[in-house]
mmCIF file of C-alpha atoms in Angstrom:
data_model
loop_
_atom_site.group_PDB
_atom_site.id
_atom_site.type_symbol
_atom_site.label_atom_id
_atom_site.label_comp_id
_atom_site.label_asym_id
_atom_site.label_seq_id
_atom_site.Cartn_x
_atom_site.Cartn_y
_atom_site.Cartn_z
ATOM 1 C CA MET V 164 182.164 44.118 98.456
ATOM 2 C CA HIS V 165 180.480 41.720 96.284
ATOM 3 C CA PHE V 166 176.771 41.058 97.459
ATOM 4 C CA THR V 167 174.658 37.880 96.827
ATOM 5 C CA THR V 168 170.474 38.136 96.122
ATOM 6 C CA TRP V 169 169.479 36.911 99.677
ATOM 7 C CA SER V 170 171.972 39.609 101.284
ATOM 8 C CA ARG V 171 171.479 42.662 98.986
ATOM 9 C CA LYS V 172 167.967 42.368 99.723
ATOM 10 C CA LEU V 173 168.736 42.078 103.754
ATOM 11 C CA PHE V 174 170.905 44.326 103.055
ATOM 12 C CA ILE V 175 167.696 47.098 101.120
ATOM 13 C CA ALA V 176 165.400 45.865 104.267
ATOM 14 C CA ILE V 177 167.772 46.676 106.839
ATOM 15 C CA THR V 178 168.667 50.729 105.175
ATOM 16 C CA LEU V 179 165.002 51.049 104.822
ATOM 17 C CA ILE V 180 164.332 49.395 108.523
ATOM 18 C CA PHE V 181 166.555 51.714 109.901
ATOM 19 C CA ILE V 182 165.361 55.101 107.829
ATOM 20 C CA GLY V 183 162.418 54.424 108.221
ATOM 21 C CA GLY V 184 162.733 54.270 112.412
ATOM 22 C CA ILE V 185 165.677 57.700 111.866
ATOM 23 C CA SER V 186 162.782 59.459 110.756
ATOM 24 C CA GLN V 187 160.171 58.787 113.282
ATOM 25 C CA VAL V 188 162.794 59.137 115.804
ATOM 26 C CA GLN V 189 162.986 62.338 114.464
ATOM 27 C CA SER V 190 159.695 63.719 113.743
ATOM 28 C CA GLN V 191 158.635 62.175 117.859
ATOM 29 C CA THR V 192 161.698 63.902 118.922
ATOM 30 C CA LEU V 193 159.815 67.164 119.594
ATOM 31 C CA GLU V 194 157.374 65.249 121.718
ATOM 32 C CA GLN V 195 159.401 63.044 123.402
ATOM 33 C CA GLN V 196 161.735 65.911 124.333
ATOM 34 C CA ILE V 197 158.492 67.985 125.682
ATOM 35 C CA GLY V 198 157.301 64.726 127.480
ATOM 36 C CA GLN V 199 160.435 63.950 129.765
ATOM 37 C CA ILE V 200 160.803 67.408 130.993
ATOM 38 C CA LEU V 201 157.094 67.749 132.323
ATOM 39 C CA GLN V 202 156.356 63.437 133.136
ATOM 40 C CA ALA V 203 159.549 64.589 135.551
ATOM 41 C CA LYS V 204 157.615 67.427 137.024
ATOM 42 C CA PHE V 205 153.976 66.121 137.267
ATOM 43 C CA SER V 206 153.197 62.926 139.070
ATOM 44 C CA THR V 207 150.405 60.401 137.545
ATOM 45 C CA ASN V 208 148.400 61.074 141.314
ATOM 46 C CA GLY V 209 148.977 64.502 142.154
ATOM 47 C CA PRO V 210 148.138 67.817 141.525
ATOM 48 C CA GLY V 211 149.105 68.207 137.262
ATOM 49 C CA ALA V 212 149.422 70.815 134.956
ATOM 50 C CA VAL V 213 148.331 70.885 131.143
ATOM 51 C CA PHE V 214 150.842 72.966 128.546
ATOM 52 C CA MET V 215 150.329 73.607 124.857
ATOM 53 C CA ALA V 216 152.749 74.487 122.423
ATOM 54 C CA THR V 217 152.262 76.897 119.134
ATOM 55 C CA LYS V 218 153.933 78.123 116.044
ATOM 56 C CA GLY V 219 152.566 79.659 114.043
ATOM 57 C CA ARG V 220 148.394 79.029 113.844
ATOM 58 C CA SER V 221 149.105 75.369 115.085
ATOM 59 C CA ILE V 222 149.357 73.187 118.455
ATOM 60 C CA VAL V 223 152.387 71.164 117.754
ATOM 61 C CA TYR V 224 152.190 69.947 121.876
ATOM 62 C CA GLU V 225 149.381 69.428 124.098
ATOM 63 C CA LYS V 226 149.079 67.217 126.969
ATOM 64 C CA ALA V 227 147.590 67.110 130.496
ATOM 65 C CA PHE V 228 149.040 65.193 133.816
ATOM 66 C CA GLY V 229 148.464 64.290 136.864
ATOM 67 C CA MET V 230 144.929 65.475 138.850
ATOM 68 C CA ALA V 231 142.260 67.078 138.164
ATOM 69 C CA ASN V 232 141.141 66.835 142.017
ATOM 70 C CA LEU V 233 142.502 64.362 144.005
ATOM 71 C CA GLU V 234 139.609 63.440 146.192
ATOM 72 C CA LEU V 235 137.507 62.183 143.222
ATOM 73 C CA GLU V 236 140.288 60.686 141.708
ATOM 74 C CA VAL V 237 139.724 62.989 138.006
ATOM 75 C CA PRO V 238 142.021 62.008 136.124
ATOM 76 C CA MET V 239 143.435 66.079 134.262
ATOM 77 C CA GLN V 240 141.939 67.830 131.136
ATOM 78 C CA THR V 241 143.291 69.789 128.200
ATOM 79 C CA ASP V 242 140.187 71.730 128.511
ATOM 80 C CA HIS V 243 140.488 71.899 132.507
ATOM 81 C CA VAL V 244 139.682 75.297 133.962
ATOM 82 C CA PHE V 245 142.242 76.961 136.131
ATOM 83 C CA GLU V 246 142.620 80.659 137.923
ATOM 84 C CA ILE V 247 145.433 82.568 136.674
ATOM 85 C CA GLY V 248 146.677 85.047 138.302
ATOM 86 C CA SER V 249 148.490 87.673 137.841
ATOM 87 C CA MET V 250 148.508 86.404 133.459
ATOM 88 C CA THR V 251 145.182 88.825 134.451
ATOM 89 C CA LYS V 252 147.021 91.842 133.947
ATOM 90 C CA GLN V 253 147.883 91.042 130.461
ATOM 91 C CA PHE V 254 143.693 91.617 129.661
ATOM 92 C CA THR V 255 143.684 94.753 132.330
ATOM 93 C CA ALA V 256 146.210 96.512 130.403
ATOM 94 C CA VAL V 257 144.695 95.814 126.699
ATOM 95 C CA ALA V 258 141.208 96.673 128.375
ATOM 96 C CA ILE V 259 142.831 100.096 129.532
ATOM 97 C CA LEU V 260 144.363 100.527 125.741
ATOM 98 C CA MET V 261 140.819 99.693 124.159
ATOM 99 C CA LEU V 262 139.622 102.836 126.376
ATOM 100 C CA LEU V 263 142.514 104.755 125.037
ATOM 101 C CA GLU V 264 141.420 104.081 122.117
ATOM 102 C CA GLU V 265 137.631 104.822 122.429
ATOM 103 C CA GLY V 266 138.757 108.390 123.632
ATOM 104 C CA LYS V 267 137.007 107.534 127.221
ATOM 105 C CA LEU V 268 140.795 108.058 129.185
ATOM 106 C CA LYS V 269 145.190 109.061 128.278
ATOM 107 C CA LEU V 270 147.379 106.848 129.075
ATOM 108 C CA GLU V 271 148.868 110.844 131.394
ATOM 109 C CA ASP V 272 146.262 111.159 133.793
ATOM 110 C CA ASP V 273 146.468 110.984 137.374
ATOM 111 C CA ILE V 274 144.507 108.882 139.285
ATOM 112 C CA THR V 275 143.302 112.001 141.057
ATOM 113 C CA LYS V 276 140.713 112.273 138.117
ATOM 114 C CA TYR V 277 139.480 108.552 139.335
ATOM 115 C CA ILE V 278 139.514 108.480 142.573
ATOM 116 C CA PRO V 279 139.749 112.259 143.860
ATOM 117 C CA ASP V 280 139.839 111.380 147.580
ATOM 118 C CA TYR V 281 143.468 109.374 146.888
ATOM 119 C CA PRO V 282 146.768 110.746 148.590
ATOM 120 C CA THR V 283 148.654 114.117 147.380
ATOM 121 C CA GLN V 284 151.279 111.832 145.258
ATOM 122 C CA GLY V 285 148.317 110.403 143.553
ATOM 123 C CA HIS V 286 148.594 113.571 141.898
ATOM 124 C CA SER V 287 152.177 112.082 139.751
ATOM 125 C CA ILE V 288 150.867 108.763 139.826
ATOM 126 C CA THR V 289 149.854 108.002 136.009
ATOM 127 C CA ILE V 290 147.959 105.224 134.573
ATOM 128 C CA HIS V 291 151.155 105.212 132.770
ATOM 129 C CA HIS V 292 152.859 103.956 136.212
ATOM 130 C CA LEU V 293 150.506 101.704 137.392
ATOM 131 C CA LEU V 294 150.754 99.202 133.907
ATOM 132 C CA THR V 295 154.685 99.372 133.674
ATOM 133 C CA HIS V 296 154.379 98.948 137.605
ATOM 134 C CA THR V 297 156.555 102.517 138.195
ATOM 135 C CA SER V 298 154.178 104.095 140.625
ATOM 136 C CA GLY V 299 155.844 103.125 143.995
ATOM 137 C CA ILE V 300 152.671 102.597 145.549
ATOM 138 C CA LYS V 301 152.885 100.050 147.852
ATOM 139 C CA SER V 302 151.934 96.611 146.970
ATOM 140 C CA PHE V 303 148.601 94.878 148.640
ATOM 141 C CA THR V 304 150.441 91.966 148.789
ATOM 142 C CA SER V 305 153.364 93.787 151.513
ATOM 143 C CA VAL V 306 150.485 94.904 153.694
ATOM 144 C CA LYS V 307 149.909 94.034 156.966
ATOM 145 C CA GLY V 308 146.584 92.531 157.875
ATOM 146 C CA LEU V 309 145.716 91.094 154.982
ATOM 147 C CA ASN V 310 144.498 87.933 155.926
ATOM 148 C CA THR V 311 142.594 90.120 158.041
ATOM 149 C CA ILE V 312 140.921 90.382 155.149
ATOM 150 C CA ALA V 313 141.078 88.083 152.769
ATOM 151 C CA LYS V 314 137.699 86.400 153.136
ATOM 152 C CA GLN V 315 135.828 89.163 153.263
ATOM 153 C CA ASP V 316 134.259 90.695 149.675
ATOM 154 C CA MET V 317 136.102 93.918 148.591
ATOM 155 C CA GLU V 318 134.116 96.396 146.261
ATOM 156 C CA PRO V 319 137.389 98.106 144.783
ATOM 157 C CA LEU V 320 137.230 101.562 146.361
ATOM 158 C CA GLU V 321 137.433 99.708 149.413
ATOM 159 C CA MET V 322 140.240 97.275 148.494
ATOM 160 C CA ILE V 323 141.977 100.496 147.425
ATOM 161 C CA ASP V 324 141.390 102.213 150.574
ATOM 162 C CA PHE V 325 143.391 98.746 152.510
ATOM 163 C CA PHE V 326 146.616 100.336 150.714
ATOM 164 C CA LYS V 327 146.039 103.972 149.777
ATOM 165 C CA ASN V 328 147.589 105.539 152.974
ATOM 166 C CA GLU V 329 150.625 103.350 152.596
ATOM 167 C CA PRO V 330 153.940 105.043 152.127
ATOM 168 C CA MET V 331 155.197 104.929 149.004
ATOM 169 C CA ASP V 332 158.394 103.383 148.136
ATOM 170 C CA PHE V 333 159.403 105.767 146.046
ATOM 171 C CA ALA V 334 158.873 108.459 143.868
ATOM 172 C CA PRO V 335 156.682 107.576 140.988
ATOM 173 C CA GLY V 336 158.858 105.977 137.734
ATOM 174 C CA GLU V 337 161.750 106.317 139.555
ATOM 175 C CA ALA V 338 162.243 102.483 140.077
ATOM 176 C CA PHE V 339 160.438 98.712 139.136
ATOM 177 C CA LYS V 340 158.954 96.765 141.509
ATOM 178 C CA TYR V 341 156.311 94.365 140.660
ATOM 179 C CA ASN V 342 153.143 95.985 142.446
ATOM 180 C CA ASN V 343 149.671 94.012 142.646
ATOM 181 C CA SER V 344 147.887 97.706 143.791
ATOM 182 C CA GLY V 345 148.104 99.259 140.780
ATOM 183 C CA TYR V 346 146.392 96.171 138.894
ATOM 184 C CA VAL V 347 143.816 97.615 141.313
ATOM 185 C CA ILE V 348 143.343 100.192 140.515
ATOM 186 C CA LEU V 349 143.225 99.674 137.189
ATOM 187 C CA GLY V 350 140.925 97.858 137.886
ATOM 188 C CA HIS V 351 138.763 100.947 138.888
ATOM 189 C CA ILE V 352 139.396 102.776 136.571
ATOM 190 C CA ILE V 353 137.963 100.726 133.341
ATOM 191 C CA GLU V 354 134.597 100.594 136.032
ATOM 192 C CA LYS V 355 134.739 104.063 135.349
ATOM 193 C CA ALA V 356 135.411 105.187 132.391
ATOM 194 C CA SER V 357 133.328 102.519 130.722
ATOM 195 C CA GLY V 358 130.717 102.007 132.770
ATOM 196 C CA LEU V 359 130.585 98.218 132.875
ATOM 197 C CA SER V 360 132.126 96.421 136.631
ATOM 198 C CA TYR V 361 135.942 94.961 135.626
ATOM 199 C CA ALA V 362 134.477 91.581 135.049
ATOM 200 C CA ASP V 363 131.333 92.294 132.962
ATOM 201 C CA PHE V 364 134.203 94.486 131.051
ATOM 202 C CA VAL V 365 136.460 91.315 130.628
ATOM 203 C CA GLU V 366 133.370 88.973 129.548
ATOM 204 C CA GLN V 367 131.714 90.675 126.924
ATOM 205 C CA ARG V 368 133.958 92.714 125.675
ATOM 206 C CA ILE V 369 137.038 90.468 125.590
ATOM 207 C CA PHE V 370 136.131 86.750 126.337
ATOM 208 C CA LYS V 371 133.008 87.186 124.523
ATOM 209 C CA LYS V 372 134.237 88.502 121.330
ATOM 210 C CA LEU V 373 137.419 86.096 120.820
ATOM 211 C CA GLY V 374 134.845 82.432 121.906
ATOM 212 C CA MET V 375 136.743 82.198 124.782
ATOM 213 C CA SER V 376 133.885 80.492 126.378
ATOM 214 C CA SER V 377 135.640 78.558 128.808
ATOM 215 C CA SER V 378 137.112 81.436 130.392
ATOM 216 C CA TRP V 379 135.667 84.432 133.248
ATOM 217 C CA TYR V 380 136.020 86.379 135.746
ATOM 218 C CA ALA V 381 136.829 83.895 139.047
ATOM 219 C CA THR V 382 133.662 82.796 141.529
ATOM 220 C CA HIS V 383 133.731 79.965 144.062
ATOM 221 C CA THR V 384 129.395 80.234 143.321
ATOM 222 C CA LYS V 385 128.589 79.973 140.081
ATOM 223 C CA VAL V 386 129.294 76.203 139.116
ATOM 224 C CA VAL V 387 132.134 76.452 135.875
ATOM 225 C CA PRO V 388 132.043 73.479 133.731
ATOM 226 C CA LYS V 389 135.666 71.268 133.906
ATOM 227 C CA ARG V 390 137.431 73.862 136.309
ATOM 228 C CA ALA V 391 140.591 71.935 138.208
ATOM 229 C CA SER V 392 140.520 72.327 141.795
ATOM 230 C CA GLY V 393 143.324 73.464 143.789
ATOM 231 C CA TYR V 394 146.565 72.319 145.965
ATOM 232 C CA HIS V 395 148.614 73.188 148.439
ATOM 233 C CA ASN V 396 151.681 71.099 149.553
ATOM 234 C CA ARG V 397 152.108 70.782 153.012
ATOM 235 C CA ASP V 398 153.613 67.963 154.020
ATOM 236 C CA GLY V 399 151.196 66.515 151.421
ATOM 237 C CA TYR V 400 148.549 67.322 149.222
ATOM 238 C CA VAL V 401 145.871 69.581 150.722
ATOM 239 C CA ASN V 402 142.801 72.463 149.598
ATOM 240 C CA LYS V 403 143.568 75.364 148.229
ATOM 241 C CA ARG V 404 143.322 78.384 151.202
ATOM 242 C CA HIS V 405 140.552 80.552 150.756
ATOM 243 C CA ILE V 406 140.558 83.946 149.412
ATOM 244 C CA SER V 407 138.528 86.763 147.580
ATOM 245 C CA PHE V 408 138.318 86.791 144.346
ATOM 246 C CA SER V 409 137.102 91.030 145.375
ATOM 247 C CA ILE V 410 140.826 91.288 146.579
ATOM 248 C CA PRO V 411 143.518 90.120 143.667
ATOM 249 C CA TYR V 412 140.662 91.658 141.264
ATOM 250 C CA ALA V 413 142.086 93.536 138.256
ATOM 251 C CA SER V 414 145.781 91.782 139.452
ATOM 252 C CA GLY V 415 144.759 88.374 139.325
ATOM 253 C CA SER V 416 140.927 87.199 138.924
ATOM 254 C CA LEU V 417 140.898 85.368 135.586
ATOM 255 C CA MET V 418 140.347 81.440 134.783
ATOM 256 C CA SER V 419 141.081 80.032 131.351
ATOM 257 C CA THR V 420 142.612 77.170 129.232
ATOM 258 C CA VAL V 421 144.804 76.557 127.675
ATOM 259 C CA GLU V 422 142.750 76.335 124.207
ATOM 260 C CA ASP V 423 141.424 79.984 125.368
ATOM 261 C CA LEU V 424 144.774 81.436 126.156
ATOM 262 C CA PHE V 425 145.608 80.057 122.608
ATOM 263 C CA LYS V 426 142.650 82.513 121.262
ATOM 264 C CA TRP V 427 143.914 85.331 123.080
ATOM 265 C CA GLN V 428 147.648 84.993 121.706
ATOM 266 C CA GLU V 429 146.083 84.238 117.720
ATOM 267 C CA ALA V 430 143.997 88.084 118.720
ATOM 268 C CA ILE V 431 147.175 89.972 120.600
ATOM 269 C CA LYS V 432 148.763 88.898 117.061
ATOM 270 C CA ASP V 433 145.599 89.868 114.400
ATOM 271 C CA HIS V 434 145.427 92.546 116.244
ATOM 272 C CA VAL V 435 141.706 92.252 116.449
ATOM 273 C CA LEU V 436 141.415 94.183 120.007
ATOM 274 C CA LEU V 437 144.116 96.684 119.298
ATOM 275 C CA SER V 438 144.864 98.665 116.704
ATOM 276 C CA LYS V 439 148.759 97.557 115.745
ATOM 277 C CA GLU V 440 150.045 100.900 116.661
ATOM 278 C CA THR V 441 148.100 100.595 120.012
ATOM 279 C CA THR V 442 149.122 97.162 120.577
ATOM 280 C CA GLN V 443 152.384 97.783 120.388
ATOM 281 C CA LEU V 444 152.178 99.677 123.336
ATOM 282 C CA ALA V 445 151.809 97.072 125.226
ATOM 283 C CA PHE V 446 155.160 95.850 123.968
ATOM 284 C CA THR V 447 157.368 98.459 124.836
ATOM 285 C CA ASN V 448 160.449 98.074 127.396
ATOM 286 C CA TYR V 449 159.484 101.270 129.435
ATOM 287 C CA THR V 450 162.511 103.501 130.801
ATOM 288 C CA LEU V 451 162.404 104.775 134.292
ATOM 289 C CA ASN V 452 162.816 108.944 134.641
ATOM 290 C CA ASN V 453 166.934 108.413 134.636
ATOM 291 C CA GLY V 454 166.739 106.278 131.374
ATOM 292 C CA ASP V 455 167.318 103.030 131.716
ATOM 293 C CA PRO V 456 165.104 100.103 131.134
ATOM 294 C CA ILE V 457 162.815 98.494 133.297
ATOM 295 C CA ASN V 458 161.642 94.938 130.916
ATOM 296 C CA TYR V 459 158.395 95.413 131.328
ATOM 297 C CA GLY V 460 155.371 96.590 128.559
ATOM 298 C CA TYR V 461 151.837 96.429 129.411
ATOM 299 C CA GLY V 462 151.046 93.645 131.022
ATOM 300 C CA TRP V 463 153.889 92.266 129.508
ATOM 301 C CA HIS V 464 157.836 91.173 130.359
ATOM 302 C CA ILE V 465 159.629 92.157 127.702
ATOM 303 C CA LYS V 466 162.523 89.247 127.970
ATOM 304 C CA GLU V 467 164.844 87.366 125.177
ATOM 305 C CA LEU V 468 165.355 83.668 125.548
ATOM 306 C CA ASP V 469 168.387 82.524 123.475
ATOM 307 C CA GLY V 470 168.503 85.433 122.159
ATOM 308 C CA ALA V 471 164.749 85.796 120.753
ATOM 309 C CA LYS V 472 163.280 88.539 122.037
ATOM 310 C CA SER V 473 160.127 87.040 124.304
ATOM 311 C CA TYR V 474 156.984 89.035 125.449
ATOM 312 C CA GLU V 475 155.897 86.426 129.197
ATOM 313 C CA HIS V 476 154.641 86.531 132.714
ATOM 314 C CA GLY V 477 153.305 84.496 134.693
ATOM 315 C CA GLY V 478 151.244 83.952 137.419
ATOM 316 C CA SER V 479 150.210 82.589 141.150
ATOM 317 C CA ILE V 480 147.608 82.169 143.590
ATOM 318 C CA PHE V 481 146.132 80.314 145.969
ATOM 319 C CA GLY V 482 146.521 76.312 144.569
ATOM 320 C CA PHE V 483 146.792 77.295 140.844
ATOM 321 C CA LYS V 484 150.495 79.058 138.884
ATOM 322 C CA SER V 485 150.999 79.398 135.468
ATOM 323 C CA MET V 486 153.252 81.238 132.874
ATOM 324 C CA GLY V 487 152.754 82.410 128.681
ATOM 325 C CA VAL V 488 156.220 83.274 127.344
ATOM 326 C CA TYR V 489 155.461 84.297 123.445
ATOM 327 C CA LEU V 490 158.138 84.282 120.836
ATOM 328 C CA PRO V 491 157.389 86.858 118.175
ATOM 329 C CA GLU V 492 159.767 86.480 116.019
ATOM 330 C CA ALA V 493 159.712 82.467 115.392
ATOM 331 C CA ASP V 494 155.944 82.952 115.730
ATOM 332 C CA ILE V 495 155.881 80.172 118.959
ATOM 333 C CA TYR V 496 153.669 80.346 121.307
ATOM 334 C CA VAL V 497 154.083 77.849 125.420
ATOM 335 C CA VAL V 498 151.877 77.943 127.901
ATOM 336 C CA GLY V 499 150.956 76.098 131.508
ATOM 337 C CA LEU V 500 148.657 75.548 133.917
ATOM 338 C CA SER V 501 149.600 73.943 137.488
ATOM 339 C CA ASN V 502 146.583 73.494 139.792
ATOM 340 C CA CYS V 503 149.053 73.537 142.524
ATOM 341 C CA ASP V 504 150.836 76.124 144.343
ATOM 342 C CA CYS V 505 153.612 73.992 144.791
ATOM 343 C CA ASN V 506 154.401 73.071 140.994
ATOM 344 C CA SER V 507 155.896 75.743 139.389
ATOM 345 C CA PRO V 508 155.431 75.792 135.576
ATOM 346 C CA THR V 509 157.498 79.414 134.850
ATOM 347 C CA GLN V 510 161.341 77.931 133.886
ATOM 348 C CA ILE V 511 159.320 74.739 132.446
ATOM 349 C CA THR V 512 157.394 76.832 129.760
ATOM 350 C CA ARG V 513 160.456 78.546 128.416
ATOM 351 C CA ASP V 514 162.644 75.678 128.878
ATOM 352 C CA ILE V 515 159.970 73.497 126.034
ATOM 353 C CA ALA V 516 159.029 77.523 124.432
ATOM 354 C CA GLU V 517 163.324 76.325 123.605
ATOM 355 C CA LEU V 518 163.071 73.650 122.457
ATOM 356 C CA VAL V 519 160.535 74.428 119.849
ATOM 357 C CA LEU V 520 163.262 77.378 118.980
ATOM 358 C CA ALA V 521 165.158 74.770 118.487
ATOM 359 C CA GLN V 522 163.483 72.764 115.926
ATOM 360 C CA THR V 523 162.394 75.769 113.933
ATOM 361 C CA HIS V 524 166.121 77.069 113.535
ATOM 362 C CA SER V 525 167.265 72.883 112.552
ATOM 363 C CA ASP V 526 164.042 73.234 110.152
#
């Protein structure tokens, strides 16, 4: 093909523009894909969410969507504080393992060591059973009368009294059934073994040590900087229902931000709070008495995502939902926090983790 000088220059210019365009599209592909998923889920004027995705020690995506407060028309920011619900269980499990390393408890301890008047079945329920949801204790969220105490501030033993005489769902170790009661008992055990309240233990020995300055044991009375308001959708958005945080307690009463949760994940990975050997206890896929795996460790679900091992956990509490996914082999962490319990981040967080993993494989 014969080119004139002018046509050759034009061809080169178009080629450079084309190549540059491809490069720009490739560099934006992950952010665009994640953005499209999230923009389809969260409207500009409704309750929102914050999502973060990381690879190694680098943040590859972080963005806020929607509103943090509908009444004051405050847009969501990436550093807003959310109630994280059952993601709290990760902190409770690690606190137990910290006390294990200090020799202050054993995983084989019967719960009657810490609650002497627990009914007779307590003699065969261990801390391990509580951590793995295999105790057979009925979850307090399934006990009649919960609505009548939901707004009452209760001591841990008062909360345990609420459910301890309920019939067992099964013998310890015979089945896996997700259970909030077990983690309430674990909170009490942490208090007995450490001499600190659960809130003080988590805030002083975990949050402060890790520099998680925007994380708290939840409170209705203290002024929490940059706290996002929570909502329900009842044929239109309404303010979240009130619940005393002494009810979910060590099973679901912590607050945090995506950036603090990234610090948490890095600390787990780097063995800041626990030795490598003890950390592995949290991420072991435990089994029932018959040897069947339960796909749960201590405070984390043990799953697979696109063929990769995945450590994950979600949370739900009035007005909020949360989800965190960690892919250890690729060192990918994705966390999503929502301020309406009508918008679950569970599947979206897993989808984002898959996108980051796919990009990792293509690099």
